[in-house]
Amino acid sequence: MPELPEVETVVRGLAKHILGQKIKDVKILHPRSFVWDKSMGPTKPNITNLTVENISRRGKGIIINLSKDLSILIHLKMTGQLIYVEGKSRLNFGHPDSNFVSQMPSRHTRVIITLTKGILYFNDQRLFGWVKVISTQEIPNDKFIKNLGPEPFDTNFNLKYLWPILKRRAKSNIKSIIMDQSVVTGVGNIYADESLFLSGLKPTKAGVKLTQQQAADLIDNIQKVLTKGIKYMGTSISHYKTDQGSSGKMQNHLNVYGRKGLPCKNCGQPISKTKLNGRGTHYCHSCQS
DNA sequence: TGCCCCCTGCAG
DNA sequence: CTGCAGGGGGCA
């Protein structure tokens, strides 16, 4: 899925377009994709006529606050998309981005939320993602939200915080540590590989073996790579699209991810790809140790 | 704290 | 046909 930069891009786009709009209708095309918090009782909550008051992000989760103290929590997981189409048109001709998702609903549309001025489509090929209705005050107790560590740009994601974790998780490789959402939120497979490349660290390196300087640099590089990802509106390699249905541009600026066999942009040696923690893992054999 | 699993679809 | 895909929950 979308990692932090992709989710942040979607959140910023939605904030620009749907704030203040009222929900006119909700259509559920696949029951797996639409759930609600157990505190809401056994029957499907009705969110029609509620107003979109705020949109934010926590880790890779999207939080849409509605009126009447209700909220929608959304996780895109691997293949989720949230696409907003202004007006009632189903087709969008002449869009400048050739990768624009031209027809909504698509084959993988799971939930359709009709708003006052447009329609919000939740698409999800693999059905791992979800749209969850929850009372706003219950959000901190949500299973997904509760487990999240600090945001990567939060000042308390610092060496003093990370160092003891590296010491404690003595057997864990550094990639699995930075991808653990309870350690720091928002880093997924692409940006983990990219930040480890910038740090000159092999993904398999034991976290406990990092020096304090390396750990501090890693924090810095995680922030740098995520900032760059946001600047380029995310990485569109397979399913990710912005809220406007266009592709991100960060795939053109990656150093290692998806570059197996291509020359390292630093030393020219071919980029290696292996499997680590069950995930495809890219690195430069010569620049990272 | 690793590993299997949830799914669909596409490349090899 | 098998393996793989940007996530994370539940389970030893």
Short mmCIF file of C-alpha atoms (C1' of nucleotides) in Angstrom, two decimals:
data_model
loop_
_atom_site.label_atom_id
_atom_site.label_comp_id
_atom_site.label_asym_id
_atom_site.label_seq_id
_atom_site.Cartn_x
_atom_site.Cartn_y
_atom_site.Cartn_z
CA MET A 1 0.00 0.00 0.00
CA PRO A 2 0.49 3.49 0.20
CA GLU A 3 2.99 4.36 2.89
CA LEU A 4 3.12 7.66 4.73
CA PRO A 5 3.84 9.94 1.74
CA GLU A 6 1.04 8.39 -0.30
CA VAL A 7 -1.47 8.59 2.54
CA GLU A 8 -0.39 12.15 3.34
CA THR A 9 -0.89 13.13 -0.31
CA VAL A 10 -4.39 11.65 -0.34
CA VAL A 11 -5.26 13.37 2.95
CA ARG A 12 -4.06 16.76 1.73
CA GLY A 13 -5.97 16.35 -1.52
CA LEU A 14 -9.18 15.34 0.20
CA ALA A 15 -8.85 18.20 2.68
CA LYS A 16 -8.71 20.55 -0.27
CA HIS A 17 -11.82 19.11 -1.90
CA ILE A 18 -14.36 17.60 0.47
CA LEU A 19 -14.22 19.61 3.71
CA GLY A 20 -17.60 21.01 4.62
CA GLN A 21 -19.48 18.73 2.24
CA LYS A 22 -22.39 16.67 3.44
CA ILE A 23 -22.71 12.92 2.93
CA LYS A 24 -25.78 12.25 0.80
CA ASP A 25 -25.50 8.49 0.32
CA VAL A 26 -23.29 5.50 1.10
CA LYS A 27 -23.24 2.45 -1.18
CA ILE A 28 -21.42 -0.67 -0.06
CA LEU A 29 -20.41 -2.84 -3.01
CA HIS A 30 -18.40 -5.30 -0.93
CA PRO A 31 -19.24 -6.07 2.71
CA ARG A 32 -15.62 -6.76 3.69
CA SER A 33 -14.63 -3.20 2.90
CA PHE A 34 -17.11 -1.46 5.21
CA VAL A 35 -17.00 -2.11 8.94
CA TRP A 36 -17.91 -0.26 12.13
CA ASP A 37 -16.60 -0.11 15.65
CA LYS A 38 -18.18 -2.54 18.08
CA SER A 39 -19.17 0.39 20.30
CA MET A 40 -21.65 1.33 17.55
CA GLY A 41 -23.76 -1.76 18.11
CA PRO A 42 -24.70 -4.58 15.75
CA THR A 43 -26.43 -2.64 12.99
CA LYS A 44 -24.74 -0.67 10.28
CA PRO A 45 -24.41 2.96 11.39
CA ASN A 46 -26.03 5.60 9.23
CA ILE A 47 -23.73 8.47 8.29
CA THR A 48 -25.89 10.17 5.69
CA ASN A 49 -26.51 13.88 6.27
CA LEU A 50 -23.34 14.20 8.35
CA THR A 51 -20.82 16.87 7.39
CA VAL A 52 -17.10 16.35 6.74
CA GLU A 53 -15.44 18.51 9.40
CA ASN A 54 -11.78 17.48 9.40
CA ILE A 55 -9.36 15.14 7.62
CA SER A 56 -6.09 13.92 9.07
CA ARG A 57 -3.60 11.09 9.05
CA ARG A 58 -2.18 8.88 11.78
CA GLY A 59 0.54 6.55 10.52
CA LYS A 60 -0.85 5.04 7.34
CA GLY A 61 -4.42 5.53 8.54
CA ILE A 62 -6.83 8.22 7.30
CA ILE A 63 -9.18 9.88 9.78
CA ILE A 64 -12.25 11.75 8.53
CA ASN A 65 -14.10 13.53 11.33
CA LEU A 66 -17.80 14.03 10.71
CA SER A 67 -20.42 16.03 12.54
CA LYS A 68 -22.34 14.41 15.41
CA ASP A 69 -19.08 13.07 16.92
CA LEU A 70 -18.76 10.32 14.33
CA SER A 71 -15.68 9.57 12.24
CA ILE A 72 -14.52 7.39 9.39
CA LEU A 73 -11.22 5.59 9.76
CA ILE A 74 -9.74 4.29 6.52
CA HIS A 75 -6.81 1.99 5.84
CA LEU A 76 -5.75 1.47 2.24
CA LYS A 77 -3.46 -1.49 3.01
CA MET A 78 -1.81 -2.76 -0.22
CA THR A 79 -4.16 -1.79 -3.03
CA GLY A 80 -6.61 0.74 -1.62
CA GLN A 81 -7.44 3.98 -3.40
CA LEU A 82 -9.59 6.92 -2.33
CA ILE A 83 -10.60 8.87 -5.38
CA TYR A 84 -12.77 11.94 -5.43
CA VAL A 85 -14.62 12.93 -8.56
CA GLU A 86 -16.24 16.36 -8.53
CA GLY A 87 -19.68 16.54 -10.05
CA LYS A 88 -21.74 13.62 -11.20
CA SER A 89 -19.70 12.68 -14.24
CA ARG A 90 -18.44 9.13 -14.37
CA LEU A 91 -15.92 9.86 -17.08
CA ASN A 92 -13.10 12.36 -17.08
CA PHE A 93 -11.78 13.03 -20.55
CA GLY A 94 -8.69 14.97 -21.38
CA HIS A 95 -7.00 14.67 -18.02
CA PRO A 96 -3.34 15.73 -18.39
CA ASP A 97 -2.10 12.62 -16.58
CA SER A 98 -2.25 9.61 -18.89
CA ASN A 99 -2.42 7.31 -15.85
CA PHE A 100 -5.55 9.03 -14.63
CA VAL A 101 -8.17 6.59 -13.46
CA SER A 102 -10.66 7.55 -16.09
CA GLN A 103 -13.70 5.63 -15.08
CA MET A 104 -15.37 5.52 -11.71
CA PRO A 105 -16.68 3.29 -10.33
CA SER A 106 -13.94 0.89 -11.38
CA ARG A 107 -13.96 -2.89 -11.29
CA HIS A 108 -12.51 -2.66 -7.78
CA THR A 109 -14.74 -0.01 -6.28
CA ARG A 110 -15.95 -1.30 -2.90
CA VAL A 111 -17.62 1.71 -1.29
CA ILE A 112 -19.20 4.78 -2.90
CA ILE A 113 -19.77 7.85 -0.75
CA THR A 114 -21.88 10.47 -2.46
CA LEU A 115 -21.24 14.00 -1.22
CA THR A 116 -22.96 17.29 -1.92
CA LYS A 117 -20.65 18.27 -4.78
CA GLY A 118 -19.00 15.03 -5.84
CA ILE A 119 -18.42 11.34 -5.21
CA LEU A 120 -15.73 9.62 -3.15
CA TYR A 121 -14.77 6.14 -4.33
CA PHE A 122 -12.99 3.58 -2.16
CA ASN A 123 -11.33 1.07 -4.48
CA ASP A 124 -9.43 -1.97 -3.27
CA GLN A 125 -8.44 -4.87 -5.47
CA ARG A 126 -7.22 -7.21 -2.77
CA LEU A 127 -9.85 -6.40 -0.12
CA PHE A 128 -7.29 -5.94 2.65
CA GLY A 129 -8.26 -2.35 3.27
CA TRP A 130 -11.27 -1.05 5.17
CA VAL A 131 -13.54 1.88 5.75
CA LYS A 132 -14.57 1.94 9.39
CA VAL A 133 -17.19 4.06 11.08
CA ILE A 134 -16.31 4.86 14.68
CA SER A 135 -17.40 7.38 17.28
CA THR A 136 -14.80 10.14 17.39
CA GLN A 137 -13.96 9.68 21.05
CA GLU A 138 -13.32 5.95 20.49
CA ILE A 139 -10.56 6.56 17.92
CA PRO A 140 -7.71 6.44 20.46
CA ASN A 141 -8.97 3.01 21.58
CA ASP A 142 -9.15 1.60 18.08
CA LYS A 143 -7.02 -1.52 17.71
CA PHE A 144 -5.06 -0.10 14.79
CA ILE A 145 -4.58 3.42 16.19
CA LYS A 146 -3.69 2.21 19.68
CA ASN A 147 -0.73 0.18 18.46
CA LEU A 148 0.99 3.07 16.63
CA GLY A 149 4.30 4.53 17.77
CA PRO A 150 5.41 8.12 17.23
CA GLU A 151 5.01 9.93 13.92
CA PRO A 152 8.36 10.12 12.10
CA PHE A 153 8.29 13.95 12.08
CA ASP A 154 7.42 14.19 15.75
CA THR A 155 10.25 15.59 17.87
CA ASN A 156 9.94 12.61 20.20
CA PHE A 157 11.05 10.30 17.38
CA ASN A 158 14.70 10.90 18.23
CA LEU A 159 17.88 9.08 19.21
CA LYS A 160 16.99 9.03 22.89
CA TYR A 161 13.80 7.19 21.96
CA LEU A 162 15.18 4.83 19.31
CA TRP A 163 18.46 3.82 20.96
CA PRO A 164 16.95 1.69 23.78
CA ILE A 165 14.67 -0.01 21.24
CA LEU A 166 17.69 -1.00 19.15
CA LYS A 167 19.40 -2.39 22.26
CA ARG A 168 16.30 -4.25 23.44
CA ARG A 169 15.48 -5.86 20.09
CA ALA A 170 18.93 -7.35 19.91
CA LYS A 171 18.12 -10.05 17.38
CA SER A 172 16.03 -7.96 15.00
CA ASN A 173 17.35 -6.68 11.72
CA ILE A 174 17.18 -2.93 11.26
CA LYS A 175 14.65 -3.10 8.43
CA SER A 176 12.08 -4.96 10.50
CA ILE A 177 12.56 -2.47 13.33
CA ILE A 178 11.89 0.63 11.23
CA MET A 179 8.94 -1.04 9.52
CA ASP A 180 7.36 -1.89 12.86
CA GLN A 181 4.50 0.62 13.18
CA SER A 182 4.75 0.53 16.97
CA VAL A 183 8.34 1.80 16.71
CA VAL A 184 7.66 4.56 14.20
CA THR A 185 4.61 5.01 11.96
CA GLY A 186 4.42 5.37 8.23
CA VAL A 187 7.55 3.59 7.02
CA GLY A 188 6.72 0.70 4.68
CA ASN A 189 8.70 -1.49 2.36
CA ILE A 190 9.71 1.15 -0.20
CA TYR A 191 10.75 3.90 2.18
CA ALA A 192 12.47 1.44 4.52
CA ASP A 193 14.74 0.29 1.68
CA GLU A 194 15.30 3.87 0.57
CA SER A 195 16.18 5.23 4.00
CA LEU A 196 18.57 2.33 4.67
CA PHE A 197 20.29 3.03 1.36
CA LEU A 198 20.75 6.70 2.28
CA SER A 199 22.15 5.57 5.61
CA GLY A 200 24.60 3.07 4.08
CA LEU A 201 23.10 0.30 6.18
CA LYS A 202 22.33 -3.23 4.95
CA PRO A 203 18.71 -4.12 5.71
CA THR A 204 19.85 -7.36 7.35
CA LYS A 205 22.16 -5.58 9.79
CA ALA A 206 21.21 -6.19 13.41
CA GLY A 207 19.76 -3.02 14.91
CA VAL A 208 21.85 -3.56 18.00
CA LYS A 209 25.03 -3.17 15.94
CA LEU A 210 24.31 0.41 14.87
CA THR A 211 26.45 3.14 16.37
CA GLN A 212 24.69 6.14 17.91
CA GLN A 213 25.78 8.18 14.91
CA GLN A 214 24.31 5.63 12.49
CA ALA A 215 21.04 5.55 14.43
CA ALA A 216 20.83 9.34 14.44
CA ASP A 217 21.56 9.43 10.70
CA LEU A 218 18.91 6.80 10.07
CA ILE A 219 16.28 8.91 11.82
CA ASP A 220 17.37 11.85 9.72
CA ASN A 221 17.25 9.84 6.50
CA ILE A 222 13.81 8.39 7.27
CA GLN A 223 12.55 11.95 7.59
CA LYS A 224 14.36 13.05 4.43
CA VAL A 225 13.04 10.23 2.28
CA LEU A 226 9.47 10.63 3.55
CA THR A 227 9.64 14.39 2.97
CA LYS A 228 10.83 13.78 -0.57
CA GLY A 229 8.05 11.23 -1.08
CA ILE A 230 5.47 13.81 -0.04
CA LYS A 231 7.08 16.44 -2.27
CA TYR A 232 6.65 14.12 -5.28
CA MET A 233 3.15 13.11 -4.19
CA GLY A 234 4.02 9.48 -3.49
CA THR A 235 5.27 6.45 -5.38
CA SER A 236 2.98 5.01 -8.07
CA ILE A 237 4.46 1.63 -8.93
CA SER A 238 1.35 -0.54 -8.83
CA HIS A 239 -1.97 0.67 -7.41
CA TYR A 240 -1.44 3.96 -5.65
CA LYS A 241 -3.21 7.05 -7.00
CA THR A 242 -3.76 10.47 -5.47
CA ASP A 243 -7.25 11.56 -4.44
CA GLN A 244 -7.54 13.04 -7.95
CA GLY A 245 -6.75 9.70 -9.57
CA SER A 246 -3.34 10.74 -10.87
CA SER A 247 0.02 9.08 -10.32
CA GLY A 248 2.70 10.18 -7.91
CA LYS A 249 6.19 10.95 -9.18
CA MET A 250 8.44 9.56 -6.47
CA GLN A 251 9.05 6.33 -8.44
CA ASN A 252 11.33 8.42 -10.65
CA HIS A 253 13.50 9.37 -7.69
CA LEU A 254 14.02 6.05 -5.93
CA ASN A 255 17.58 4.85 -5.38
CA VAL A 256 17.04 1.15 -4.78
CA TYR A 257 13.40 0.05 -4.65
CA GLY A 258 12.37 -1.59 -7.92
CA ARG A 259 15.87 -1.10 -9.34
CA LYS A 260 17.15 -4.69 -9.18
CA GLY A 261 20.12 -5.13 -11.51
CA LEU A 262 20.23 -1.44 -12.42
CA PRO A 263 23.38 0.52 -11.56
CA CYS A 264 23.58 2.06 -8.11
CA LYS A 265 23.23 5.82 -8.50
CA ASN A 266 26.13 6.23 -6.11
CA CYS A 267 28.73 3.63 -7.18
CA GLY A 268 27.42 2.02 -10.38
CA GLN A 269 27.29 -1.52 -9.01
CA PRO A 270 24.05 -3.42 -9.74
CA ILE A 271 21.33 -3.15 -7.10
CA SER A 272 20.61 -6.43 -5.31
CA LYS A 273 17.20 -7.81 -4.45
CA THR A 274 16.60 -10.42 -1.76
CA LYS A 275 13.78 -11.44 0.52
CA LEU A 276 13.83 -10.31 4.14
CA ASN A 277 11.03 -10.68 6.68
CA GLY A 278 8.97 -12.00 3.79
CA ARG A 279 9.32 -8.76 1.82
CA GLY A 280 11.24 -7.91 -1.33
CA THR A 281 14.33 -6.02 -0.20
CA HIS A 282 16.55 -3.82 -2.34
CA TYR A 283 20.02 -2.58 -1.50
CA CYS A 284 23.47 -1.82 -2.89
CA HIS A 285 25.92 -4.51 -1.92
CA SER A 286 28.79 -2.10 -2.15
CA CYS A 287 27.36 1.08 -0.57
CA GLN A 288 25.53 -0.55 2.32
CA SER A 289 27.10 -2.60 5.12
"C1'" DT B 1 9.02 -11.43 17.67
"C1'" DG B 2 8.88 -14.26 13.19
"C1'" DC B 3 5.46 -16.64 10.39
"C1'" DC B 4 1.17 -17.57 8.20
"C1'" DC B 5 -2.78 -15.59 6.69
"C1'" DC B 6 -6.22 -12.41 4.73
"C1'" DC B 7 -7.29 -11.60 -1.12
"C1'" DT B 8 -6.94 -10.67 -6.33
"C1'" DG B 9 -4.42 -10.28 -10.45
"C1'" DC B 10 -0.40 -10.14 -13.16
"C1'" DA B 11 4.41 -11.28 -14.78
"C1'" DG B 12 7.51 -14.85 -15.58
"C1'" DC C 1 1.41 -22.84 -13.48
"C1'" DT C 2 4.12 -20.54 -9.31
"C1'" DG C 3 5.51 -16.64 -7.10
"C1'" DC C 4 5.03 -12.12 -6.11
"C1'" DA C 5 2.82 -7.46 -4.75
"C1'" DG C 6 3.89 -0.71 -1.29
"C1'" DG C 7 0.11 -3.88 5.10
"C1'" DG C 8 -0.71 -5.63 9.34
"C1'" DG C 9 -3.50 -8.92 12.54
"C1'" DG C 10 -3.31 -13.17 15.15
"C1'" DC C 11 -0.76 -16.70 16.63
"C1'" DA C 12 2.49 -19.64 18.75
#
